[in-house]
Short mmCIF file of C-alpha atoms and ligand atoms in Angstrom, two decimals:
data_model
loop_
_atom_site.label_atom_id
_atom_site.label_comp_id
_atom_site.label_asym_id
_atom_site.label_seq_id
_atom_site.Cartn_x
_atom_site.Cartn_y
_atom_site.Cartn_z
CA MET A 1 -71.93 -41.01 -24.42
CA ARG A 2 -70.55 -44.77 -24.24
CA ARG A 3 -66.90 -43.10 -22.75
CA GLN A 4 -69.46 -42.14 -19.75
CA LEU A 5 -70.69 -45.10 -18.99
CA ILE A 6 -66.83 -46.37 -18.53
CA VAL A 7 -65.93 -43.64 -16.47
CA ALA A 8 -69.23 -44.10 -14.62
CA LEU A 9 -68.10 -47.87 -14.79
CA ALA A 10 -64.55 -46.90 -13.45
CA ALA A 11 -65.61 -45.16 -10.38
CA GLY A 12 -67.66 -47.63 -9.00
CA ALA A 13 -65.29 -50.28 -9.38
CA ALA A 14 -62.86 -47.70 -7.08
CA VAL A 15 -65.95 -47.63 -5.05
CA ALA A 16 -65.99 -51.45 -4.19
CA VAL A 17 -62.20 -51.47 -3.79
CA ALA A 18 -62.24 -48.88 -1.18
CA ALA A 19 -65.25 -51.38 0.69
CA PRO A 20 -64.19 -52.99 3.99
CA LEU A 21 -60.74 -55.31 3.70
CA PHE A 22 -63.18 -58.48 5.52
CA ALA A 23 -65.30 -58.95 7.57
CA THR A 24 -68.10 -56.41 9.46
CA PRO A 25 -71.01 -57.18 11.60
CA ASP A 26 -73.11 -55.86 8.45
CA ARG A 27 -71.82 -59.03 6.92
CA VAL A 28 -71.44 -61.49 9.63
CA LYS A 29 -74.46 -61.28 11.75
CA LEU A 30 -75.71 -62.34 15.37
CA PRO A 31 -77.86 -65.49 14.87
CA GLU A 32 -80.97 -63.81 16.82
CA ALA A 33 -82.62 -67.16 18.63
CA TYR A 34 -79.09 -68.89 18.24
CA LYS A 35 -79.80 -69.38 22.01
CA THR A 36 -83.89 -71.45 20.99
CA ASP A 37 -82.66 -72.35 17.59
CA PHE A 38 -79.04 -73.47 17.41
CA VAL A 39 -77.70 -76.78 18.61
CA LEU A 40 -75.44 -76.52 21.57
CA TYR A 41 -72.40 -78.81 20.65
CA ASN A 42 -69.84 -78.57 22.73
CA HIS A 43 -68.04 -75.94 26.12
CA VAL A 44 -64.79 -75.70 26.80
CA ASP A 45 -63.21 -74.29 30.10
CA ARG A 46 -60.79 -71.58 29.90
CA PRO A 47 -59.07 -71.15 33.69
CA ASP A 48 -55.80 -68.97 32.10
CA ARG A 49 -59.17 -66.19 30.91
CA LYS A 50 -61.78 -67.85 33.92
CA ARG A 51 -63.84 -68.17 31.14
CA VAL A 52 -66.77 -71.17 29.92
CA ARG A 53 -67.33 -70.45 26.46
CA PHE A 54 -70.21 -72.41 24.44
CA MET A 55 -70.22 -72.57 21.46
CA TYR A 56 -73.51 -73.07 19.13
CA VAL A 57 -74.08 -74.40 15.02
CA ASN A 58 -77.57 -73.65 13.54
CA PRO A 59 -79.45 -76.80 13.37
CA GLU A 60 -79.76 -76.86 8.83
CA ALA A 61 -76.14 -76.80 8.71
CA HIS A 62 -75.77 -79.56 11.47
CA ALA A 63 -78.27 -81.93 9.87
CA ILE A 64 -75.60 -82.08 7.31
CA ALA A 65 -72.22 -81.61 8.39
CA GLU A 66 -70.19 -84.78 7.80
CA PRO A 67 -67.43 -86.20 9.12
CA GLY A 68 -64.12 -85.13 7.77
CA LYS A 69 -65.32 -82.63 4.67
CA VAL A 70 -65.58 -79.49 5.03
CA LEU A 71 -68.59 -78.22 6.17
CA PRO A 72 -71.22 -76.81 4.07
CA GLU A 73 -71.52 -73.45 3.04
CA GLY A 74 -73.70 -71.83 5.53
CA THR A 75 -72.58 -73.22 8.62
CA VAL A 76 -72.77 -70.29 11.62
CA LEU A 77 -70.97 -71.10 14.70
CA VAL A 78 -71.59 -68.81 17.69
CA MET A 79 -69.66 -69.12 20.65
CA GLU A 80 -70.48 -67.48 23.90
CA ASP A 81 -68.13 -66.93 26.34
CA HIS A 82 -69.20 -66.83 30.28
CA GLU A 83 -67.24 -65.73 33.86
CA ALA A 84 -66.67 -68.90 35.71
CA ALA A 85 -67.41 -69.16 39.35
CA VAL A 86 -64.95 -67.97 41.38
CA SER A 87 -65.01 -68.68 45.10
CA ALA A 88 -64.19 -65.52 48.06
CA ASP A 89 -61.03 -66.60 48.23
CA GLY A 90 -60.59 -66.50 44.85
CA ASN A 91 -60.07 -69.98 43.32
CA LEU A 92 -61.68 -71.28 40.29
CA VAL A 93 -65.03 -73.71 41.77
CA LEU A 94 -64.89 -76.95 39.44
CA ASP A 95 -68.08 -79.47 39.57
CA LYS A 96 -68.26 -83.05 40.80
CA ASP A 97 -66.23 -83.36 36.83
CA GLY A 98 -64.06 -80.86 37.35
CA ARG A 99 -65.35 -78.93 34.88
CA LEU A 100 -65.36 -75.19 35.08
CA ALA A 101 -68.23 -73.48 36.57
CA PRO A 102 -70.05 -71.18 34.11
CA THR A 103 -71.76 -68.07 35.88
CA ASP A 104 -74.75 -66.04 34.25
CA ALA A 105 -72.51 -62.98 32.87
CA LEU A 106 -72.09 -63.04 29.84
CA THR A 107 -68.94 -61.43 28.77
CA GLY A 108 -68.95 -61.25 25.24
CA LEU A 109 -70.29 -63.26 21.70
CA PHE A 110 -67.65 -64.67 18.70
CA VAL A 111 -69.76 -65.94 14.99
CA MET A 112 -68.14 -67.12 12.30
CA GLU A 113 -70.01 -67.72 9.34
CA LYS A 114 -69.46 -69.46 5.53
CA ARG A 115 -71.38 -68.00 2.73
CA ALA A 116 -70.12 -68.18 -0.99
CA GLY A 117 -68.71 -64.94 -2.17
CA PHE A 118 -67.46 -64.19 1.68
CA GLY A 119 -63.98 -65.39 0.87
CA ALA A 120 -63.94 -63.63 -2.53
CA ALA A 121 -64.84 -59.82 -0.65
CA ASN A 122 -62.62 -60.35 1.84
CA ASP A 123 -59.31 -60.49 -0.68
CA LEU A 124 -57.00 -61.49 2.17
CA PRO A 125 -53.45 -62.37 1.65
CA PRO A 126 -53.14 -66.38 1.54
CA GLU A 127 -51.38 -65.99 5.28
CA LYS A 128 -55.21 -64.93 6.52
CA ASP A 129 -57.03 -66.54 3.63
CA ASN A 130 -60.16 -68.31 5.53
CA GLY A 131 -61.79 -69.45 2.00
CA ASP A 132 -65.38 -68.47 2.37
CA TRP A 133 -65.45 -68.25 5.75
CA ASP A 134 -65.92 -64.41 7.85
CA TYR A 135 -65.95 -63.50 11.54
CA ALA A 136 -67.48 -60.94 14.19
CA ALA A 137 -67.30 -59.98 17.47
CA TYR A 138 -70.09 -59.27 19.28
CA LYS A 139 -70.48 -57.43 23.38
CA ALA A 140 -72.17 -59.07 25.99
CA ASP A 141 -75.60 -56.63 24.81
CA GLY A 142 -75.83 -57.68 21.35
CA SER A 143 -74.25 -54.64 19.93
CA PRO A 144 -71.17 -55.29 17.87
CA ASN A 145 -68.32 -54.85 19.51
CA THR A 146 -66.07 -52.50 17.83
CA GLU A 147 -62.71 -52.63 18.91
CA ALA A 148 -61.74 -56.43 18.16
CA LYS A 149 -59.51 -57.01 15.69
CA LEU A 150 -61.15 -59.07 13.78
CA GLU A 151 -58.32 -59.87 11.33
CA ASN A 152 -56.47 -61.46 14.26
CA CYS A 153 -59.74 -64.07 13.76
CA PHE A 154 -58.47 -64.88 10.63
CA ALA A 155 -54.91 -64.89 11.99
CA CYS A 156 -55.25 -68.00 14.71
CA HIS A 157 -58.04 -69.63 12.77
CA MET A 158 -55.77 -70.45 10.28
CA SER A 159 -53.83 -72.72 12.31
CA ARG A 160 -57.05 -74.90 11.67
CA SER A 161 -57.01 -74.71 8.27
CA GLY A 162 -56.85 -78.86 7.82
CA ARG A 163 -60.27 -79.02 9.95
CA ASP A 164 -62.00 -76.15 7.34
CA PHE A 165 -60.60 -73.15 10.21
CA THR A 166 -62.75 -74.62 13.39
CA PHE A 167 -61.07 -75.38 16.74
CA THR A 168 -63.71 -77.59 18.23
CA TYR A 169 -66.76 -78.03 15.43
CA PHE A 170 -64.79 -80.24 12.83
CA LYS A 171 -63.42 -81.97 15.46
CA ASN A 172 -66.63 -82.58 17.47
CA VAL A 173 -68.61 -83.88 14.34
CA GLU A 174 -64.99 -86.37 13.26
CA ASP A 175 -66.11 -87.64 16.97
CA GLY A 176 -69.76 -88.59 15.83
CA LEU A 177 -71.26 -85.52 18.17
CA PRO A 178 -75.30 -86.74 17.33
CA LYS A 179 -77.26 -84.66 14.92
C1 HEC B 201 -55.27 -67.02 19.61
C2 HEC B 201 -56.20 -67.67 18.86
C3 HEC B 201 -57.47 -67.21 18.12
C4 HEC B 201 -58.08 -65.81 17.61
C5 HEC B 201 -57.24 -64.41 17.27
C6 HEC B 201 -59.85 -66.11 17.67
N1 HEC B 201 -59.75 -66.73 17.49
FE1 HEC B 201 -61.83 -68.23 17.50
N2 HEC B 201 -60.63 -69.56 18.85
C7 HEC B 201 -59.77 -69.76 19.17
C8 HEC B 201 -59.92 -71.34 19.97
C9 HEC B 201 -58.45 -71.74 20.39
C10 HEC B 201 -60.85 -71.52 20.06
C11 HEC B 201 -61.63 -72.88 20.68
C12 HEC B 201 -61.96 -72.36 22.19
C13 HEC B 201 -60.59 -72.56 22.97
O1 HEC B 201 -59.62 -73.36 22.98
O2 HEC B 201 -60.97 -71.72 24.00
C14 HEC B 201 -61.88 -70.78 19.16
C15 HEC B 201 -63.90 -70.83 18.93
C16 HEC B 201 -63.51 -69.90 18.59
C17 HEC B 201 -65.45 -70.13 18.05
C18 HEC B 201 -65.48 -71.51 17.74
C19 HEC B 201 -65.48 -72.98 16.68
C20 HEC B 201 -64.31 -73.07 16.79
O3 HEC B 201 -63.68 -72.70 16.21
O4 HEC B 201 -64.36 -73.73 17.72
C21 HEC B 201 -65.87 -68.87 16.99
C22 HEC B 201 -67.06 -68.70 16.21
C23 HEC B 201 -64.72 -68.54 16.81
N3 HEC B 201 -63.63 -69.04 17.99
C24 HEC B 201 -64.91 -67.09 16.58
C25 HEC B 201 -63.91 -66.29 16.74
C26 HEC B 201 -63.75 -64.47 16.68
C27 HEC B 201 -64.98 -63.98 15.91
C28 HEC B 201 -62.38 -64.39 16.66
C29 HEC B 201 -62.64 -62.79 16.01
C30 HEC B 201 -62.88 -61.18 17.01
C31 HEC B 201 -61.71 -64.97 16.81
N4 HEC B 201 -62.62 -66.37 16.60
C32 HEC B 201 -60.40 -64.66 17.03
C33 HEC B 201 -59.11 -69.29 18.79
C34 HEC B 201 -58.94 -68.02 18.27
#
């Protein structure tokens, strides 16, 4: 009896080890109402890719995020990529401030979310260990982008480990982004 139990536990452990190593869209969802419920805190021009990227944060985290401190558990950041407007002669269209003009054409969505236990579940090597952050990519229609190489998310965002792994949000909070 006791022996059977141990065998069963060992089998369970083997299944747990075989689970995906990191990031799945099952874990990091695309928040349905981010457009209406989240705070649009930033947008970034990417002339190199002919894209404008809009960044949103969930209001619960935004209310308690503090400058220079690691971000609260439960922080969700959504980045929405749009095609930038291009004139008939192929040049990027600039507005009066010299910024790119976004079109309505959405090209993809990127989500990062911080939850207790995500890091342990990911079990990544130190050079990709983003603490309790996890990542997922979605297509413009909101379905999971299964082609996205999620390991690259961790590798590249690692370069901002001193800013809790975010390129823009941590800095915006430091700069006194209004609540
Ligand atoms: C090669 C580097 C690189 C890779 C790979 C990468 N990112 Fe990023 N990410 C950036 C940069 C840089 C920004 C800031 C916007 C900009 O300058 O384009 C950013 C911004 C973000 C943001 C907005 C919050 C923030 O940190 O500023 C989210 C969300 C995000 N990325 C998610 C992802 C996801 C999900 C993946 C993987 C599918 C991913 N990123 C892969 C470089 C990267």
